[in-house]
mmCIF file of C-alpha atoms in Angstrom:
data_model
loop_
_atom_site.group_PDB
_atom_site.id
_atom_site.type_symbol
_atom_site.label_atom_id
_atom_site.label_comp_id
_atom_site.label_asym_id
_atom_site.label_seq_id
_atom_site.Cartn_x
_atom_site.Cartn_y
_atom_site.Cartn_z
ATOM 1 C CA MET K 22 0.000 0.000 0.000
ATOM 2 C CA ARG K 23 1.320 3.417 -0.957
ATOM 3 C CA ARG K 24 2.339 5.486 2.064
ATOM 4 C CA PRO K 25 0.567 8.887 2.008
ATOM 5 C CA LYS K 26 2.715 11.970 1.678
ATOM 6 C CA PRO K 27 2.229 14.912 4.065
ATOM 7 C CA LEU K 28 -0.415 17.362 2.908
ATOM 8 C CA PRO K 29 0.492 21.002 2.228
ATOM 9 C CA PRO K 30 0.223 22.899 5.544
ATOM 10 C CA GLU K 31 -1.927 25.622 3.948
ATOM 11 C CA LEU K 32 -4.789 23.116 3.620
ATOM 12 C CA GLY K 33 -5.111 22.860 7.402
ATOM 13 C CA ASP K 34 -6.961 20.072 9.173
ATOM 14 C CA SER K 35 -9.968 20.163 6.830
ATOM 15 C CA PHE K 36 -10.283 21.296 3.227
ATOM 16 C CA HIS K 37 -12.356 21.158 0.061
ATOM 17 C CA ILE K 38 -11.091 18.864 -2.672
ATOM 18 C CA ALA K 39 -10.922 21.882 -4.982
ATOM 19 C CA GLN K 40 -8.431 23.469 -2.577
ATOM 20 C CA ALA K 41 -6.338 20.325 -2.680
ATOM 21 C CA ASP K 42 -6.429 20.279 -6.487
ATOM 22 C CA ALA K 43 -5.370 23.953 -6.579
ATOM 23 C CA THR K 44 -2.306 23.211 -4.443
ATOM 24 C CA GLY K 45 -1.224 20.338 -6.680
ATOM 25 C CA VAL K 46 -2.258 17.478 -4.399
ATOM 26 C CA ARG K 47 -2.752 14.295 -6.379
ATOM 27 C CA ARG K 48 -6.257 12.821 -6.470
ATOM 28 C CA TRP K 49 -5.165 9.564 -4.818
ATOM 29 C CA ARG K 50 -3.715 11.546 -1.910
ATOM 30 C CA ARG K 51 -6.710 13.788 -1.252
ATOM 31 C CA ASP K 52 -8.997 10.754 -1.523
ATOM 32 C CA HIS K 53 -6.823 8.518 0.663
ATOM 33 C CA ARG K 54 -8.797 6.340 3.046
ATOM 34 C CA ALA K 55 -6.872 7.776 5.995
ATOM 35 C CA LEU K 56 -8.796 11.024 5.504
ATOM 36 C CA GLU K 57 -12.320 11.516 6.852
ATOM 37 C CA ARG K 58 -15.195 12.674 4.614
ATOM 38 C CA PRO K 59 -17.540 14.571 6.956
ATOM 39 C CA PHE K 60 -19.353 16.348 4.095
ATOM 40 C CA PRO K 61 -19.403 15.873 0.318
ATOM 41 C CA GLY K 62 -16.266 17.335 -1.202
ATOM 42 C CA ILE K 63 -14.608 17.808 2.196
ATOM 43 C CA ARG K 64 -11.612 15.934 3.548
ATOM 44 C CA SER K 65 -10.432 16.050 7.154
ATOM 45 C CA THR K 66 -7.385 14.661 8.912
ATOM 46 C CA SER K 67 -9.597 13.460 11.799
ATOM 47 C CA ALA K 68 -13.272 12.888 12.508
ATOM 48 C CA PRO K 69 -14.938 16.155 13.650
ATOM 49 C CA GLU K 70 -16.219 15.292 17.124
ATOM 50 C CA THR K 71 -16.782 18.792 18.529
ATOM 51 C CA PHE K 72 -19.060 21.639 17.527
ATOM 52 C CA ARG K 73 -16.227 23.806 16.263
ATOM 53 C CA ALA K 74 -14.637 20.941 14.357
ATOM 54 C CA ARG K 75 -17.942 20.262 12.550
ATOM 55 C CA VAL K 76 -18.301 23.933 11.619
ATOM 56 C CA ASP K 77 -14.691 24.213 10.460
ATOM 57 C CA CYS K 78 -15.164 21.135 8.272
ATOM 58 C CA TYR K 79 -18.222 22.593 6.574
ATOM 59 C CA ALA K 80 -16.801 26.108 6.162
ATOM 60 C CA PRO K 81 -14.901 25.346 2.903
ATOM 61 C CA ARG K 82 -18.264 24.443 1.298
ATOM 62 C CA LEU K 83 -19.710 27.906 1.897
ATOM 63 C CA ARG K 84 -20.274 29.910 -1.258
ATOM 64 C CA ALA K 85 -20.461 33.671 -1.730
ATOM 65 C CA GLN K 86 -23.247 35.299 0.326
ATOM 66 C CA GLN K 87 -23.747 32.151 2.404
ATOM 67 C CA CYS K 88 -23.164 32.171 6.142
ATOM 68 C CA PHE K 89 -23.900 30.249 9.312
ATOM 69 C CA THR K 90 -27.249 30.869 10.971
ATOM 70 C CA GLY K 91 -29.574 29.594 13.711
ATOM 71 C CA ARG K 92 -28.063 27.573 16.535
ATOM 72 C CA THR K 93 -24.744 27.364 14.699
ATOM 73 C CA ALA K 94 -24.456 31.155 14.520
ATOM 74 C CA ALA K 95 -25.549 31.587 18.134
ATOM 75 C CA ARG K 96 -22.894 29.148 19.354
ATOM 76 C CA LEU K 97 -20.204 30.868 17.295
ATOM 77 C CA TRP K 98 -21.149 34.220 18.862
ATOM 78 C CA GLY K 99 -21.121 32.590 22.329
ATOM 79 C CA LEU K 100 -24.798 33.379 22.949
ATOM 80 C CA PRO K 101 -26.482 31.387 25.760
ATOM 81 C CA LEU K 102 -28.658 28.727 24.148
ATOM 82 C CA PRO K 103 -31.006 26.512 26.182
ATOM 83 C CA TRP K 104 -29.807 23.414 24.314
ATOM 84 C CA ARG K 105 -26.516 21.611 24.781
ATOM 85 C CA TRP K 106 -24.636 20.838 21.600
ATOM 86 C CA HIS K 107 -24.970 17.263 20.356
ATOM 87 C CA PRO K 108 -23.153 15.638 17.421
ATOM 88 C CA ASP K 109 -26.533 15.077 15.756
ATOM 89 C CA GLU K 110 -27.270 18.824 15.754
ATOM 90 C CA PRO K 111 -27.169 19.980 12.125
ATOM 91 C CA VAL K 112 -24.905 22.740 10.921
ATOM 92 C CA GLU K 113 -27.248 25.586 9.921
ATOM 93 C CA VAL K 114 -26.545 27.602 6.805
ATOM 94 C CA VAL K 115 -28.420 30.502 5.208
ATOM 95 C CA VAL K 116 -28.332 31.262 1.487
ATOM 96 C CA PRO K 117 -29.714 34.220 -0.522
ATOM 97 C CA SER K 118 -33.435 34.147 -1.289
ATOM 98 C CA ASP K 119 -32.709 33.194 -4.908
ATOM 99 C CA GLY K 120 -30.221 30.475 -3.950
ATOM 100 C CA ALA K 121 -30.584 26.751 -3.323
ATOM 101 C CA PRO K 122 -30.188 25.626 0.313
ATOM 102 C CA PRO K 123 -27.643 22.824 0.712
ATOM 103 C CA ALA K 124 -29.156 19.347 0.515
ATOM 104 C CA VAL K 125 -26.478 17.630 2.580
ATOM 105 C CA GLU K 126 -26.839 15.178 5.449
ATOM 106 C CA GLY K 127 -26.055 16.873 8.746
ATOM 107 C CA VAL K 128 -26.803 20.346 7.355
ATOM 108 C CA ARG K 129 -29.963 22.447 7.561
ATOM 109 C CA GLY K 130 -30.270 25.197 4.993
ATOM 110 C CA CYS K 131 -32.687 28.090 4.618
ATOM 111 C CA ARG K 132 -33.161 31.167 2.457
ATOM 112 C CA LEU K 133 -32.998 34.744 3.697
ATOM 113 C CA GLY K 134 -33.609 37.951 1.774
ATOM 114 C CA VAL K 135 -30.964 40.650 1.535
ATOM 115 C CA ARG K 136 -32.955 43.038 3.778
ATOM 116 C CA ARG K 137 -32.843 40.455 6.543
ATOM 117 C CA ARG K 138 -29.297 39.231 6.079
ATOM 118 C CA ALA K 139 -26.507 40.971 7.981
ATOM 119 C CA ALA K 140 -23.359 38.998 8.692
ATOM 120 C CA SER K 141 -19.924 39.442 10.227
ATOM 121 C CA LEU K 142 -16.746 37.401 10.474
ATOM 122 C CA VAL K 143 -16.199 35.387 13.656
ATOM 123 C CA ASP K 144 -12.720 33.844 13.738
ATOM 124 C CA GLY K 145 -12.702 34.121 9.963
ATOM 125 C CA LEU K 146 -16.110 32.461 9.492
ATOM 126 C CA PRO K 147 -19.110 34.307 7.970
ATOM 127 C CA VAL K 148 -21.838 34.312 10.632
ATOM 128 C CA LEU K 149 -25.278 35.905 10.684
ATOM 129 C CA ASP K 150 -25.264 38.810 13.158
ATOM 130 C CA PRO K 151 -26.747 38.232 16.636
ATOM 131 C CA VAL K 152 -30.048 40.092 16.088
ATOM 132 C CA PRO K 153 -31.069 38.266 12.883
ATOM 133 C CA THR K 154 -29.776 35.063 14.491
ATOM 134 C CA LEU K 155 -32.196 35.697 17.361
ATOM 135 C CA PHE K 156 -35.023 36.060 14.848
ATOM 136 C CA THR K 157 -34.149 32.787 13.106
ATOM 137 C CA LEU K 158 -34.381 31.032 16.488
ATOM 138 C CA ALA K 159 -37.549 32.784 17.670
ATOM 139 C CA ALA K 160 -40.040 30.044 16.805
ATOM 140 C CA SER K 161 -38.205 27.515 18.988
ATOM 141 C CA LEU K 162 -37.782 29.766 22.053
ATOM 142 C CA THR K 163 -39.895 30.120 25.166
ATOM 143 C CA LEU K 164 -40.386 33.657 26.449
ATOM 144 C CA THR K 165 -37.772 33.158 29.174
ATOM 145 C CA GLU K 166 -35.252 31.780 26.660
ATOM 146 C CA ALA K 167 -35.913 34.723 24.352
ATOM 147 C CA VAL K 168 -35.350 37.258 27.155
ATOM 148 C CA VAL K 169 -32.103 35.502 28.106
ATOM 149 C CA LEU K 170 -30.859 35.862 24.534
ATOM 150 C CA VAL K 171 -31.943 39.494 24.210
ATOM 151 C CA ASP K 172 -30.273 40.335 27.542
ATOM 152 C CA ALA K 173 -27.053 38.751 26.268
ATOM 153 C CA ILE K 174 -27.199 40.569 22.925
ATOM 154 C CA ILE K 175 -27.767 44.020 24.469
ATOM 155 C CA THR K 176 -25.579 43.629 27.553
ATOM 156 C CA THR K 177 -23.161 46.447 28.228
ATOM 157 C CA SER K 178 -21.157 44.250 30.593
ATOM 158 C CA VAL K 179 -17.764 42.848 29.672
ATOM 159 C CA ASN K 180 -18.188 40.038 32.203
ATOM 160 C CA TYR K 181 -20.965 38.066 30.505
ATOM 161 C CA PRO K 182 -19.659 34.475 30.246
ATOM 162 C CA SER K 183 -18.797 33.133 26.782
ATOM 163 C CA LEU K 184 -19.409 36.409 24.898
ATOM 164 C CA ASP K 185 -15.821 37.710 25.045
ATOM 165 C CA GLY K 186 -16.940 41.056 23.667
ATOM 166 C CA ARG K 187 -17.369 39.590 20.172
ATOM 167 C CA CYS K 188 -20.989 40.568 19.555
ATOM 168 C CA PRO K 189 -21.574 43.775 17.589
ATOM 169 C CA PRO K 190 -23.171 46.435 19.820
ATOM 170 C CA ALA K 191 -26.978 46.283 19.904
ATOM 171 C CA ASP K 192 -29.748 47.833 21.957
ATOM 172 C CA ILE K 193 -33.503 47.525 22.355
ATOM 173 C CA GLU K 194 -34.234 50.242 19.806
ATOM 174 C CA GLY K 195 -31.955 48.579 17.294
ATOM 175 C CA ILE K 196 -33.782 45.281 17.732
ATOM 176 C CA ARG K 197 -37.142 47.054 17.325
ATOM 177 C CA ALA K 198 -35.886 48.637 14.105
ATOM 178 C CA ALA K 199 -34.791 45.210 12.865
ATOM 179 C CA LEU K 200 -38.260 43.844 13.670
ATOM 180 C CA LEU K 201 -39.778 46.515 11.411
ATOM 181 C CA ARG K 202 -37.435 45.528 8.579
ATOM 182 C CA TRP K 203 -38.229 41.840 8.974
ATOM 183 C CA GLY K 204 -41.990 42.171 9.282
ATOM 184 C CA ARG K 205 -43.776 38.922 10.053
ATOM 185 C CA PHE K 206 -41.855 35.726 10.806
ATOM 186 C CA PRO K 207 -42.387 32.668 13.064
ATOM 187 C CA GLY K 208 -41.911 33.655 16.702
ATOM 188 C CA VAL K 209 -42.077 37.429 16.145
ATOM 189 C CA ALA K 210 -44.637 37.821 18.952
ATOM 190 C CA THR K 211 -42.254 36.109 21.388
ATOM 191 C CA ILE K 212 -39.472 38.539 20.516
ATOM 192 C CA ARG K 213 -41.743 41.572 20.821
ATOM 193 C CA THR K 214 -42.844 40.455 24.276
ATOM 194 C CA ALA K 215 -39.273 39.617 25.312
ATOM 195 C CA LEU K 216 -38.122 43.172 24.551
ATOM 196 C CA GLY K 217 -40.386 44.455 27.310
ATOM 197 C CA PHE K 218 -38.599 42.285 29.865
ATOM 198 C CA ALA K 219 -35.023 42.756 28.635
ATOM 199 C CA ARG K 220 -32.554 44.873 30.613
ATOM 200 C CA GLU K 221 -29.090 46.225 29.826
ATOM 201 C CA GLY K 222 -26.089 45.347 31.954
ATOM 202 C CA VAL K 223 -27.064 41.750 32.762
ATOM 203 C CA GLU K 224 -24.074 39.499 33.425
ATOM 204 C CA SER K 225 -25.408 35.943 33.150
ATOM 205 C CA PRO K 226 -28.349 33.854 31.904
ATOM 206 C CA LYS K 227 -29.217 32.813 35.466
ATOM 207 C CA GLU K 228 -29.460 36.440 36.506
ATOM 208 C CA THR K 229 -32.121 36.930 33.826
ATOM 209 C CA GLU K 230 -33.972 33.772 34.876
ATOM 210 C CA THR K 231 -33.942 34.877 38.527
ATOM 211 C CA ARG K 232 -35.305 38.320 37.705
ATOM 212 C CA LEU K 233 -38.113 36.887 35.579
ATOM 213 C CA MET K 234 -39.019 34.346 38.251
ATOM 214 C CA ILE K 235 -39.359 37.140 40.822
ATOM 215 C CA VAL K 236 -41.473 39.349 38.550
ATOM 216 C CA ARG K 237 -43.759 36.466 37.588
ATOM 217 C CA ALA K 238 -44.332 35.772 41.271
ATOM 218 C CA GLY K 239 -45.907 39.227 41.514
ATOM 219 C CA MET K 240 -43.090 41.003 43.333
ATOM 220 C CA PRO K 241 -41.481 44.296 42.300
ATOM 221 C CA GLU K 242 -38.660 44.013 39.784
ATOM 222 C CA PRO K 243 -35.212 44.266 41.391
ATOM 223 C CA VAL K 244 -32.484 46.483 39.953
ATOM 224 C CA VAL K 245 -29.852 44.793 37.776
ATOM 225 C CA GLN K 246 -26.157 44.926 38.745
ATOM 226 C CA HIS K 247 -26.444 47.473 41.532
ATOM 227 C CA VAL K 248 -23.247 48.925 42.992
ATOM 228 C CA ILE K 249 -23.368 49.129 46.803
ATOM 229 C CA ARG K 250 -21.267 51.733 48.590
ATOM 230 C CA SER K 251 -20.781 52.454 52.250
ATOM 231 C CA ARG K 252 -19.115 55.576 53.624
ATOM 232 C CA GLY K 253 -17.783 56.408 50.194
ATOM 233 C CA ARG K 254 -16.260 52.976 49.664
ATOM 234 C CA ARG K 255 -17.495 50.521 47.066
ATOM 235 C CA LEU K 256 -18.437 47.234 48.729
ATOM 236 C CA ALA K 257 -19.831 45.181 45.864
ATOM 237 C CA ARG K 258 -21.824 45.023 42.666
ATOM 238 C CA VAL K 259 -24.659 42.576 43.232
ATOM 239 C CA ASP K 260 -26.686 40.685 40.617
ATOM 240 C CA LEU K 261 -30.064 42.041 41.730
ATOM 241 C CA ALA K 262 -31.074 44.483 44.426
ATOM 242 C CA TYR K 263 -33.991 46.133 46.185
ATOM 243 C CA ILE K 264 -32.282 49.391 47.010
ATOM 244 C CA ALA K 265 -34.760 50.932 49.452
ATOM 245 C CA GLU K 266 -35.125 47.654 51.369
ATOM 246 C CA ARG K 267 -31.378 46.938 51.223
ATOM 247 C CA ILE K 268 -31.836 43.408 49.929
ATOM 248 C CA ALA K 269 -29.197 41.911 47.628
ATOM 249 C CA ILE K 270 -29.873 38.789 45.564
ATOM 250 C CA GLU K 271 -26.905 36.809 44.283
ATOM 251 C CA TYR K 272 -26.972 33.758 42.006
ATOM 252 C CA GLU K 273 -24.224 31.288 42.876
ATOM 253 C CA GLY K 274 -22.980 29.142 40.002
ATOM 254 C CA ASP K 275 -21.103 25.940 40.709
ATOM 255 C CA HIS K 276 -17.749 27.707 40.441
ATOM 256 C CA HIS K 277 -18.609 29.629 43.620
ATOM 257 C CA ARG K 278 -18.527 26.259 45.405
ATOM 258 C CA THR K 279 -15.582 24.611 43.667
ATOM 259 C CA ASP K 280 -13.218 27.621 43.533
ATOM 260 C CA ARG K 281 -11.803 28.091 47.049
ATOM 261 C CA ALA K 282 -10.641 31.641 46.357
ATOM 262 C CA GLN K 283 -14.067 32.586 45.009
ATOM 263 C CA TRP K 284 -15.771 30.973 47.995
ATOM 264 C CA GLY K 285 -13.609 32.970 50.386
ATOM 265 C CA GLU K 286 -14.303 36.183 48.489
ATOM 266 C CA ASP K 287 -18.049 35.500 48.585
ATOM 267 C CA ILE K 288 -17.985 35.088 52.362
ATOM 268 C CA ARG K 289 -15.948 38.272 52.858
ATOM 269 C CA ARG K 290 -18.284 40.221 50.608
ATOM 270 C CA GLN K 291 -21.389 38.989 52.375
ATOM 271 C CA ARG K 292 -19.981 39.947 55.776
ATOM 272 C CA GLU K 293 -19.216 43.469 54.601
ATOM 273 C CA LEU K 294 -22.676 43.872 53.058
ATOM 274 C CA GLU K 295 -24.381 42.635 56.214
ATOM 275 C CA GLU K 296 -22.314 44.996 58.343
ATOM 276 C CA ALA K 297 -23.540 47.819 56.061
ATOM 277 C CA GLY K 298 -27.138 46.809 56.772
ATOM 278 C CA TRP K 299 -27.864 44.723 53.684
ATOM 279 C CA LEU K 300 -29.661 41.386 53.683
ATOM 280 C CA VAL K 301 -27.977 39.030 51.225
ATOM 281 C CA ILE K 302 -30.093 36.257 49.721
ATOM 282 C CA ARG K 303 -28.110 33.719 47.753
ATOM 283 C CA LEU K 304 -29.629 31.162 45.418
ATOM 284 C CA THR K 305 -28.529 28.278 43.210
ATOM 285 C CA GLN K 306 -29.923 26.331 40.283
ATOM 286 C CA HIS K 307 -32.070 24.361 42.750
ATOM 287 C CA ASP K 308 -33.916 27.568 43.655
ATOM 288 C CA LEU K 309 -34.787 28.144 40.007
ATOM 289 C CA GLY K 310 -36.317 24.665 39.812
ATOM 290 C CA ALA K 311 -37.558 22.398 42.574
ATOM 291 C CA GLY K 312 -36.804 24.968 45.290
ATOM 292 C CA ARG K 313 -38.554 27.864 43.553
ATOM 293 C CA ALA K 314 -41.529 28.085 45.928
ATOM 294 C CA THR K 315 -39.277 28.112 48.991
ATOM 295 C CA PHE K 316 -37.076 30.849 47.540
ATOM 296 C CA ILE K 317 -40.065 33.003 46.553
ATOM 297 C CA ALA K 318 -41.589 32.632 50.021
ATOM 298 C CA ARG K 319 -38.312 33.649 51.629
ATOM 299 C CA LEU K 320 -37.995 36.708 49.407
ATOM 300 C CA ARG K 321 -41.588 37.735 50.164
ATOM 301 C CA ARG K 322 -40.892 37.575 53.900
ATOM 302 C CA ALA K 323 -37.719 39.584 53.467
ATOM 303 C CA LEU K 324 -39.487 42.313 51.509
ATOM 304 C CA ALA K 325 -42.343 42.438 54.029
ATOM 305 C CA SER K 326 -39.955 42.719 56.977
ATOM 306 C CA ARG K 327 -38.001 45.571 55.389
ATOM 307 C CA SER K 328 -40.821 47.586 53.825
#
């Protein structure tokens, strides 16, 4: 059996056969059985077993004016989706309204008119911008999931996990303007309603979920990311706060438990807030699920005692 020669380094880990032909790679080499064939016309040095590997393998198939959309686009932007990635999740691609969507196994294609299509490069890949991506996902989102995504898209915080400051700036008015351009589409009512609940400055999906849970329970809406000062010194910026009642609400992700330094910092911060007269109510994922009623009852008592 003929031993395969090394491939030109400019081809990378995955490439289109046309790229191989253009670099002078012989047909037997680019079709060697040692190479994977994740998509028609694509060769890869290894099986794509991660989300990014799947996207990178498909990228050489993209034609002019095509880009990634839907869940694929949202994951590339780092937006918080309610679904974990699974190898069976199709790569989603949008083509111009007069184009033919790809009919390839493992790929979902759709058409989008030029007035609706706005894309940017993410790590060199053409990706539908966050706002139109939100609209393409709208039909599959609950109201809470839609608010979480809008909060992430419009956040002015640099600390939102997974975003890394990559998303183009957007605000509520910009999303409303985009809704006017798009007109009717599946899920538009969900997005319109979500805009009324969205807030700037949010720093995590769980912060959004906590705020919505409180409002739906009939309690006043707490302030997002409130900075607490005492005697001219900044003590903390808390996730949610009732300022007049001096109640701070903090969501604790698992890293608050597993990171010893973070745990110590949390305890120090809580002590200082309590010494300044604040009541600190901490909650976890359990309180957003099975423990919801208990948390809501506790918050009601706290508000009643401090009103």
